[in-house]
PDB file of C-alpha atoms and ligand atoms in Angstrom:
ATOM      1  CA  MET A  14     -29.992  53.401 -29.931  1.00  0.00           C
ATOM      2  CA  PRO A  15     -25.848  51.803 -31.685  1.00  0.00           C
ATOM      3  CA  HIS A  16     -26.009  48.185 -31.103  1.00  0.00           C
ATOM      4  CA  THR A  17     -23.610  47.564 -28.352  1.00  0.00           C
ATOM      5  CA  GLY A  18     -21.744  44.744 -27.185  1.00  0.00           C
ATOM      6  CA  LEU A  19     -24.232  45.224 -23.836  1.00  0.00           C
ATOM      7  CA  MET A  20     -27.139  43.885 -26.191  1.00  0.00           C
ATOM      8  CA  THR A  21     -25.883  41.041 -27.073  1.00  0.00           C
ATOM      9  CA  ASP A  22     -24.643  40.382 -23.545  1.00  0.00           C
ATOM     10  CA  SER A  23     -28.542  41.001 -22.229  1.00  0.00           C
ATOM     11  CA  THR A  24     -29.509  38.083 -25.224  1.00  0.00           C
ATOM     12  CA  THR A  25     -26.563  35.783 -24.546  1.00  0.00           C
ATOM     13  CA  CYS A  26     -26.828  33.128 -20.959  1.00  0.00           C
ATOM     14  CA  ALA A  27     -25.357  35.100 -18.283  1.00  0.00           C
ATOM     15  CA  TRP A  28     -23.570  32.197 -17.325  1.00  0.00           C
ATOM     16  CA  ASP A  29     -21.592  32.149 -13.877  1.00  0.00           C
ATOM     17  CA  MET A  30     -19.098  29.423 -13.602  1.00  0.00           C
ATOM     18  CA  ALA A  31     -17.607  29.590 -17.843  1.00  0.00           C
ATOM     19  CA  PRO A  32     -18.041  31.202 -20.917  1.00  0.00           C
ATOM     20  CA  CYS A  33     -20.959  30.185 -22.866  1.00  0.00           C
ATOM     21  CA  ARG A  34     -22.639  31.531 -26.018  1.00  0.00           C
ATOM     22  CA  GLN A  35     -25.814  29.605 -25.697  1.00  0.00           C
ATOM     23  CA  PRO A  36     -29.286  32.017 -26.029  1.00  0.00           C
ATOM     24  CA  ARG A  37     -31.355  32.842 -22.876  1.00  0.00           C
ATOM     25  CA  SER A  38     -34.387  31.316 -22.233  1.00  0.00           C
ATOM     26  CA  GLY A  39     -37.211  32.394 -21.885  1.00  0.00           C
ATOM     27  CA  LYS A  40     -37.513  35.530 -19.317  1.00  0.00           C
ATOM     28  CA  SER A  41     -33.797  33.688 -17.576  1.00  0.00           C
ATOM     29  CA  LYS A  42     -30.690  35.225 -18.458  1.00  0.00           C
ATOM     30  CA  TYR A  43     -29.362  31.563 -18.579  1.00  0.00           C
ATOM     31  CA  CYS A  44     -29.414  28.979 -21.652  1.00  0.00           C
ATOM     32  CA  VAL A  45     -31.598  26.211 -21.244  1.00  0.00           C
ATOM     33  CA  THR A  46     -29.023  24.195 -20.130  1.00  0.00           C
ATOM     34  CA  HIS A  47     -27.868  26.190 -17.276  1.00  0.00           C
ATOM     35  CA  LYS A  48     -30.926  27.229 -16.470  1.00  0.00           C
ATOM     36  CA  ALA A  49     -31.184  23.942 -15.135  1.00  0.00           C
ATOM     37  CA  GLU A  50     -28.344  23.287 -13.595  1.00  0.00           C
ATOM     38  CA  ALA A  51     -28.595  27.045 -11.762  1.00  0.00           C
ATOM     39  CA  ARG A  52     -32.421  25.950 -10.044  1.00  0.00           C
ATOM     40  CA  GLU A  53     -29.983  22.264  -9.215  1.00  0.00           C
ATOM     41  CA  ARG A  54     -26.944  24.474  -7.567  1.00  0.00           C
ATOM     42  CA  TRP A  55     -29.574  26.470  -6.514  1.00  0.00           C
ATOM     43  CA  LYS A  56     -32.062  23.919  -4.623  1.00  0.00           C
ATOM     44  CA  ARG A  57     -28.537  22.442  -3.081  1.00  0.00           C
ATOM     45  CA  MET A  58     -27.895  24.750  -1.587  1.00  0.00           C
ATOM     46  CA  ILE A  59     -30.862  25.875  -0.344  1.00  0.00           C
ATOM     47  CA  ALA A  60     -30.662  21.797   1.185  1.00  0.00           C
ATOM     48  CA  SER A  61     -27.232  23.032   2.813  1.00  0.00           C
ATOM     49  CA  GLN A  62     -28.586  25.919   4.613  1.00  0.00           C
ATOM     50  CA  ASP A  63     -31.628  23.061   5.463  1.00  0.00           C
ATOM     51  CA  ALA A  64     -28.771  21.016   7.495  1.00  0.00           C
ATOM     52  CA  ALA A  65     -26.601  23.634   9.108  1.00  0.00           C
ATOM     53  CA  ARG A  66     -29.993  24.449  11.362  1.00  0.00           C
ATOM     54  CA  GLU A  67     -30.594  21.269  11.253  1.00  0.00           C
ATOM     55  CA  SER A  68     -27.208  20.414  13.384  1.00  0.00           C
ATOM     56  CA  ARG A  69     -27.634  23.295  14.243  1.00  0.00           C
ATOM     57  CA  THR A  70     -31.089  22.796  16.238  1.00  0.00           C
ATOM     58  CA  ALA A  71     -30.134  18.857  17.084  1.00  0.00           C
ATOM     59  CA  ALA A  72     -27.101  20.869  19.138  1.00  0.00           C
ATOM     60  CA  HIS A  73     -28.937  23.321  20.892  1.00  0.00           C
ATOM     61  CA  ALA A  74     -31.766  20.533  22.786  1.00  0.00           C
ATOM     62  CA  ASP A  75     -28.787  18.572  22.996  1.00  0.00           C
ATOM     63  CA  LEU A  76     -26.841  21.122  25.276  1.00  0.00           C
ATOM     64  CA  PHE A  77     -30.583  22.309  26.810  1.00  0.00           C
ATOM     65  CA  ALA A  78     -31.135  17.798  27.717  1.00  0.00           C
ATOM     66  CA  ARG A  79     -27.090  17.449  28.623  1.00  0.00           C
ATOM     67  CA  ALA A  80     -27.856  21.134  31.083  1.00  0.00           C
ATOM     68  CA  HIS A  81     -31.162  19.703  32.033  1.00  0.00           C
ATOM     69  CA  LYS A  82     -29.586  15.729  33.675  1.00  0.00           C
ATOM     70  CA  ALA A  83     -27.250  17.913  34.810  1.00  0.00           C
ATOM     71  CA  GLY A  84     -29.632  19.572  36.931  1.00  0.00           C
ATOM     72  CA  MET A  85     -31.837  17.121  37.897  1.00  0.00           C
ATOM     73  CA  GLU A  86     -28.727  15.358  38.798  1.00  0.00           C
ATOM     74  CA  ALA A  87     -27.875  18.571  41.274  1.00  0.00           C
ATOM     75  CA  ALA A  88     -30.722  18.893  42.885  1.00  0.00           C
ATOM     76  CA  GLU A  89     -31.519  14.869  44.041  1.00  0.00           C
ATOM     77  CA  ALA A  90     -27.915  14.952  45.245  1.00  0.00           C
ATOM     78  CA  VAL A  91     -29.227  18.321  48.608  1.00  0.00           C
ATOM     79  CA  THR A  92     -30.841  17.152  50.961  1.00  0.00           C
ATOM     80  CA  PRO A  93     -33.440  19.427  51.815  1.00  0.00           C
ATOM     81  CA  THR A  94     -32.847  21.806  55.908  1.00  0.00           C
ATOM     82  CA  THR A  95     -35.815  20.583  57.540  1.00  0.00           C
ATOM     83  CA  MET A  96     -37.444  23.566  59.222  1.00  0.00           C
ATOM     84  CA  VAL A  97     -39.627  24.012  62.043  1.00  0.00           C
ATOM     85  CA  VAL A  98     -41.893  26.248  61.947  1.00  0.00           C
ATOM     86  CA  GLU A  99     -44.180  28.599  64.876  1.00  0.00           C
ATOM     87  CA  ARG A 100     -47.056  30.690  64.931  1.00  0.00           C
ATOM     88  CA  HIS A 101     -47.268  32.621  68.242  1.00  0.00           C
ATOM     89  CA  ALA A 102     -50.215  34.043  68.981  1.00  0.00           C
ATOM     90  CA  ASN A 103     -48.394  37.303  68.332  1.00  0.00           C
ATOM     91  CA  PRO A 104     -47.240  37.237  64.916  1.00  0.00           C
ATOM     92  CA  LEU A 105     -45.380  40.939  66.183  1.00  0.00           C
ATOM     93  CA  ASP A 106     -44.100  39.338  68.997  1.00  0.00           C
ATOM     94  CA  ASP A 107     -41.563  36.832  69.276  1.00  0.00           C
ATOM     95  CA  ASN A 108     -41.424  35.626  72.776  1.00  0.00           C
ATOM     96  CA  SER A 109     -45.664  35.274  72.958  1.00  0.00           C
ATOM     97  CA  PRO A 110     -46.405  32.155  73.007  1.00  0.00           C
ATOM     98  CA  VAL A 111     -46.319  29.544  70.668  1.00  0.00           C
ATOM     99  CA  VAL A 112     -50.100  28.353  69.165  1.00  0.00           C
ATOM    100  CA  GLU A 113     -48.412  25.837  66.614  1.00  0.00           C
ATOM    101  CA  ARG A 114     -45.227  23.891  65.474  1.00  0.00           C
ATOM    102  CA  TRP A 115     -44.849  22.204  62.848  1.00  0.00           C
ATOM    103  CA  VAL A 116     -42.014  20.820  60.922  1.00  0.00           C
ATOM    104  CA  GLU A 117     -41.340  21.508  56.846  1.00  0.00           C
ATOM    105  CA  PRO A 118     -39.119  18.831  56.047  1.00  0.00           C
ATOM    106  CA  ALA A 119     -38.958  20.333  52.332  1.00  0.00           C
ATOM    107  CA  GLY A 120     -37.256  23.516  53.915  1.00  0.00           C
ATOM    108  CA  PRO A 121     -37.124  26.495  52.873  1.00  0.00           C
ATOM    109  CA  CYS A 122     -39.671  27.086  49.567  1.00  0.00           C
ATOM    110  CA  GLY A 123     -38.645  29.212  46.776  1.00  0.00           C
ATOM    111  CA  PHE A 124     -38.227  30.057  42.993  1.00  0.00           C
ATOM    112  CA  ALA A 125     -34.251  28.996  40.916  1.00  0.00           C
ATOM    113  CA  TRP A 126     -34.483  29.973  37.150  1.00  0.00           C
ATOM    114  CA  VAL A 127     -31.386  30.213  34.621  1.00  0.00           C
ATOM    115  CA  LEU A 128     -30.828  33.807  32.883  1.00  0.00           C
ATOM    116  CA  VAL A 129     -29.151  32.887  29.542  1.00  0.00           C
ATOM    117  CA  ARG A 130     -27.543  36.656  27.652  1.00  0.00           C
ATOM    118  CA  PRO A 131     -27.836  37.946  25.317  1.00  0.00           C
ATOM    119  CA  GLY A 132     -31.394  36.986  24.606  1.00  0.00           C
ATOM    120  CA  ASN A 133     -31.030  36.820  20.652  1.00  0.00           C
ATOM    121  CA  SER A 134     -28.009  34.612  20.820  1.00  0.00           C
ATOM    122  CA  SER A 135     -29.101  31.165  18.140  1.00  0.00           C
ATOM    123  CA  PHE A 136     -29.240  28.781  21.815  1.00  0.00           C
ATOM    124  CA  ALA A 137     -31.697  31.560  23.750  1.00  0.00           C
ATOM    125  CA  ARG A 138     -33.992  31.504  20.272  1.00  0.00           C
ATOM    126  CA  TRP A 139     -33.573  28.695  20.394  1.00  0.00           C
ATOM    127  CA  LEU A 140     -35.009  27.725  23.746  1.00  0.00           C
ATOM    128  CA  VAL A 141     -38.193  30.179  23.392  1.00  0.00           C
ATOM    129  CA  LYS A 142     -39.177  28.633  20.179  1.00  0.00           C
ATOM    130  CA  ALA A 143     -39.156  25.060  21.876  1.00  0.00           C
ATOM    131  CA  GLY A 144     -40.735  26.225  25.030  1.00  0.00           C
ATOM    132  CA  HIS A 145     -38.565  26.185  27.474  1.00  0.00           C
ATOM    133  CA  GLY A 146     -37.498  29.786  27.713  1.00  0.00           C
ATOM    134  CA  ARG A 147     -38.959  32.949  27.463  1.00  0.00           C
ATOM    135  CA  ALA A 148     -38.386  36.757  27.311  1.00  0.00           C
ATOM    136  CA  ALA A 149     -36.354  37.802  31.221  1.00  0.00           C
ATOM    137  CA  TYR A 150     -37.315  41.527  32.459  1.00  0.00           C
ATOM    138  CA  ASN A 151     -34.319  42.664  31.929  1.00  0.00           C
ATOM    139  CA  GLY A 152     -33.317  41.090  29.135  1.00  0.00           C
ATOM    140  CA  GLY A 153     -32.179  37.942  28.552  1.00  0.00           C
ATOM    141  CA  ILE A 154     -34.170  34.858  28.538  1.00  0.00           C
ATOM    142  CA  GLN A 155     -35.168  32.719  31.601  1.00  0.00           C
ATOM    143  CA  VAL A 156     -35.533  29.328  32.525  1.00  0.00           C
ATOM    144  CA  TRP A 157     -37.558  28.790  35.317  1.00  0.00           C
ATOM    145  CA  VAL A 158     -37.309  25.316  37.032  1.00  0.00           C
ATOM    146  CA  SER A 159     -40.721  24.391  37.499  1.00  0.00           C
ATOM    147  CA  GLU A 160     -38.478  20.323  39.077  1.00  0.00           C
ATOM    148  CA  HIS A 161     -38.129  19.869  42.709  1.00  0.00           C
ATOM    149  CA  ARG A 162     -42.206  20.756  44.319  1.00  0.00           C
ATOM    150  CA  GLN A 163     -40.963  24.431  46.115  1.00  0.00           C
ATOM    151  CA  SER A 164     -37.532  23.090  47.652  1.00  0.00           C
ATOM    152  CA  ILE A 165     -35.840  26.373  47.079  1.00  0.00           C
ATOM    153  CA  GLU A 166     -32.881  24.278  48.567  1.00  0.00           C
ATOM    154  CA  ARG A 167     -33.029  21.512  45.157  1.00  0.00           C
ATOM    155  CA  LYS A 168     -34.280  24.917  43.002  1.00  0.00           C
ATOM    156  CA  SER A 169     -31.181  26.799  43.036  1.00  0.00           C
ATOM    157  CA  ALA A 170     -28.769  23.644  42.931  1.00  0.00           C
ATOM    158  CA  HIS A 171     -30.541  23.069  39.480  1.00  0.00           C
ATOM    159  CA  ALA A 172     -30.886  26.036  38.536  1.00  0.00           C
ATOM    160  CA  ALA A 173     -26.558  26.840  39.199  1.00  0.00           C
ATOM    161  CA  ALA A 174     -25.842  23.737  37.886  1.00  0.00           C
ATOM    162  CA  PHE A 175     -27.876  23.956  34.569  1.00  0.00           C
ATOM    163  CA  ALA A 176     -25.958  27.382  34.141  1.00  0.00           C
ATOM    164  CA  GLY A 177     -22.537  25.438  34.461  1.00  0.00           C
ATOM    165  CA  VAL A 178     -23.474  23.019  31.814  1.00  0.00           C
ATOM    166  CA  LEU A 179     -23.941  26.174  29.447  1.00  0.00           C
ATOM    167  CA  ARG A 180     -21.491  28.685  30.444  1.00  0.00           C
ATOM    168  CA  GLU A 181     -19.152  25.203  29.138  1.00  0.00           C
ATOM    169  CA  ALA A 182     -20.553  25.415  26.079  1.00  0.00           C
ATOM    170  CA  GLY A 183     -19.228  29.237  25.663  1.00  0.00           C
ATOM    171  CA  VAL A 184     -23.204  30.084  26.622  1.00  0.00           C
ATOM    172  CA  LYS A 185     -23.806  33.157  28.962  1.00  0.00           C
ATOM    173  CA  ALA A 186     -25.214  32.228  32.563  1.00  0.00           C
ATOM    174  CA  TYR A 187     -26.530  33.056  35.613  1.00  0.00           C
ATOM    175  CA  SER A 188     -28.440  30.594  38.720  1.00  0.00           C
ATOM    176  CA  GLN A 189     -31.225  33.331  40.598  1.00  0.00           C
ATOM    177  CA  SER A 190     -32.998  32.179  43.124  1.00  0.00           C
ATOM    178  CA  ARG A 191     -35.227  33.659  45.156  1.00  0.00           C
ATOM    179  CA  LEU A 192     -37.797  33.003  48.574  1.00  0.00           C
ATOM    180  CA  ASP A 193     -41.088  33.214  47.850  1.00  0.00           C
TER     181      ASP A 193
HETATM  182 ZN1   ZN B   1     -25.391  28.698 -21.048  1.00  0.00          ZN
END
């Protein structure tokens, strides 16, 4: 095999920040000095990636907290529609005598939730990781409103305000509800 420049290069330091003629250190492609420097550079890169991840996580947690607060406030501002419920002798005939009558001060019952789409955004994935959301049946991530007992009016107001805060932050979010 003829001696080539390439073969000579494979024995000297491959430091990319400046030319270096020092021999390589052991199995490293760098000289002793640059091996240490490369290791420090790598550690700094990992640290900055960790810092970026931490600041993203903090931003997600802050957004969630603000959305939750807006949801709670919106729900508390709602006065549920008091419902009078009547039970007829014949449940299939509204003209049959009323045998029981009671008041539901909390109004109609139901569920509400917020759908975040798409489900693979950084925020959506954080929701799942933090235990705030789960995959929705038709795609996206679903955040359930578990507060306000069974009041669909309060839950809906909560979901709407929550979704509104997310949308202001550039996250696609929709509030949904259904009667029990
Ligand atoms: Zn070197």
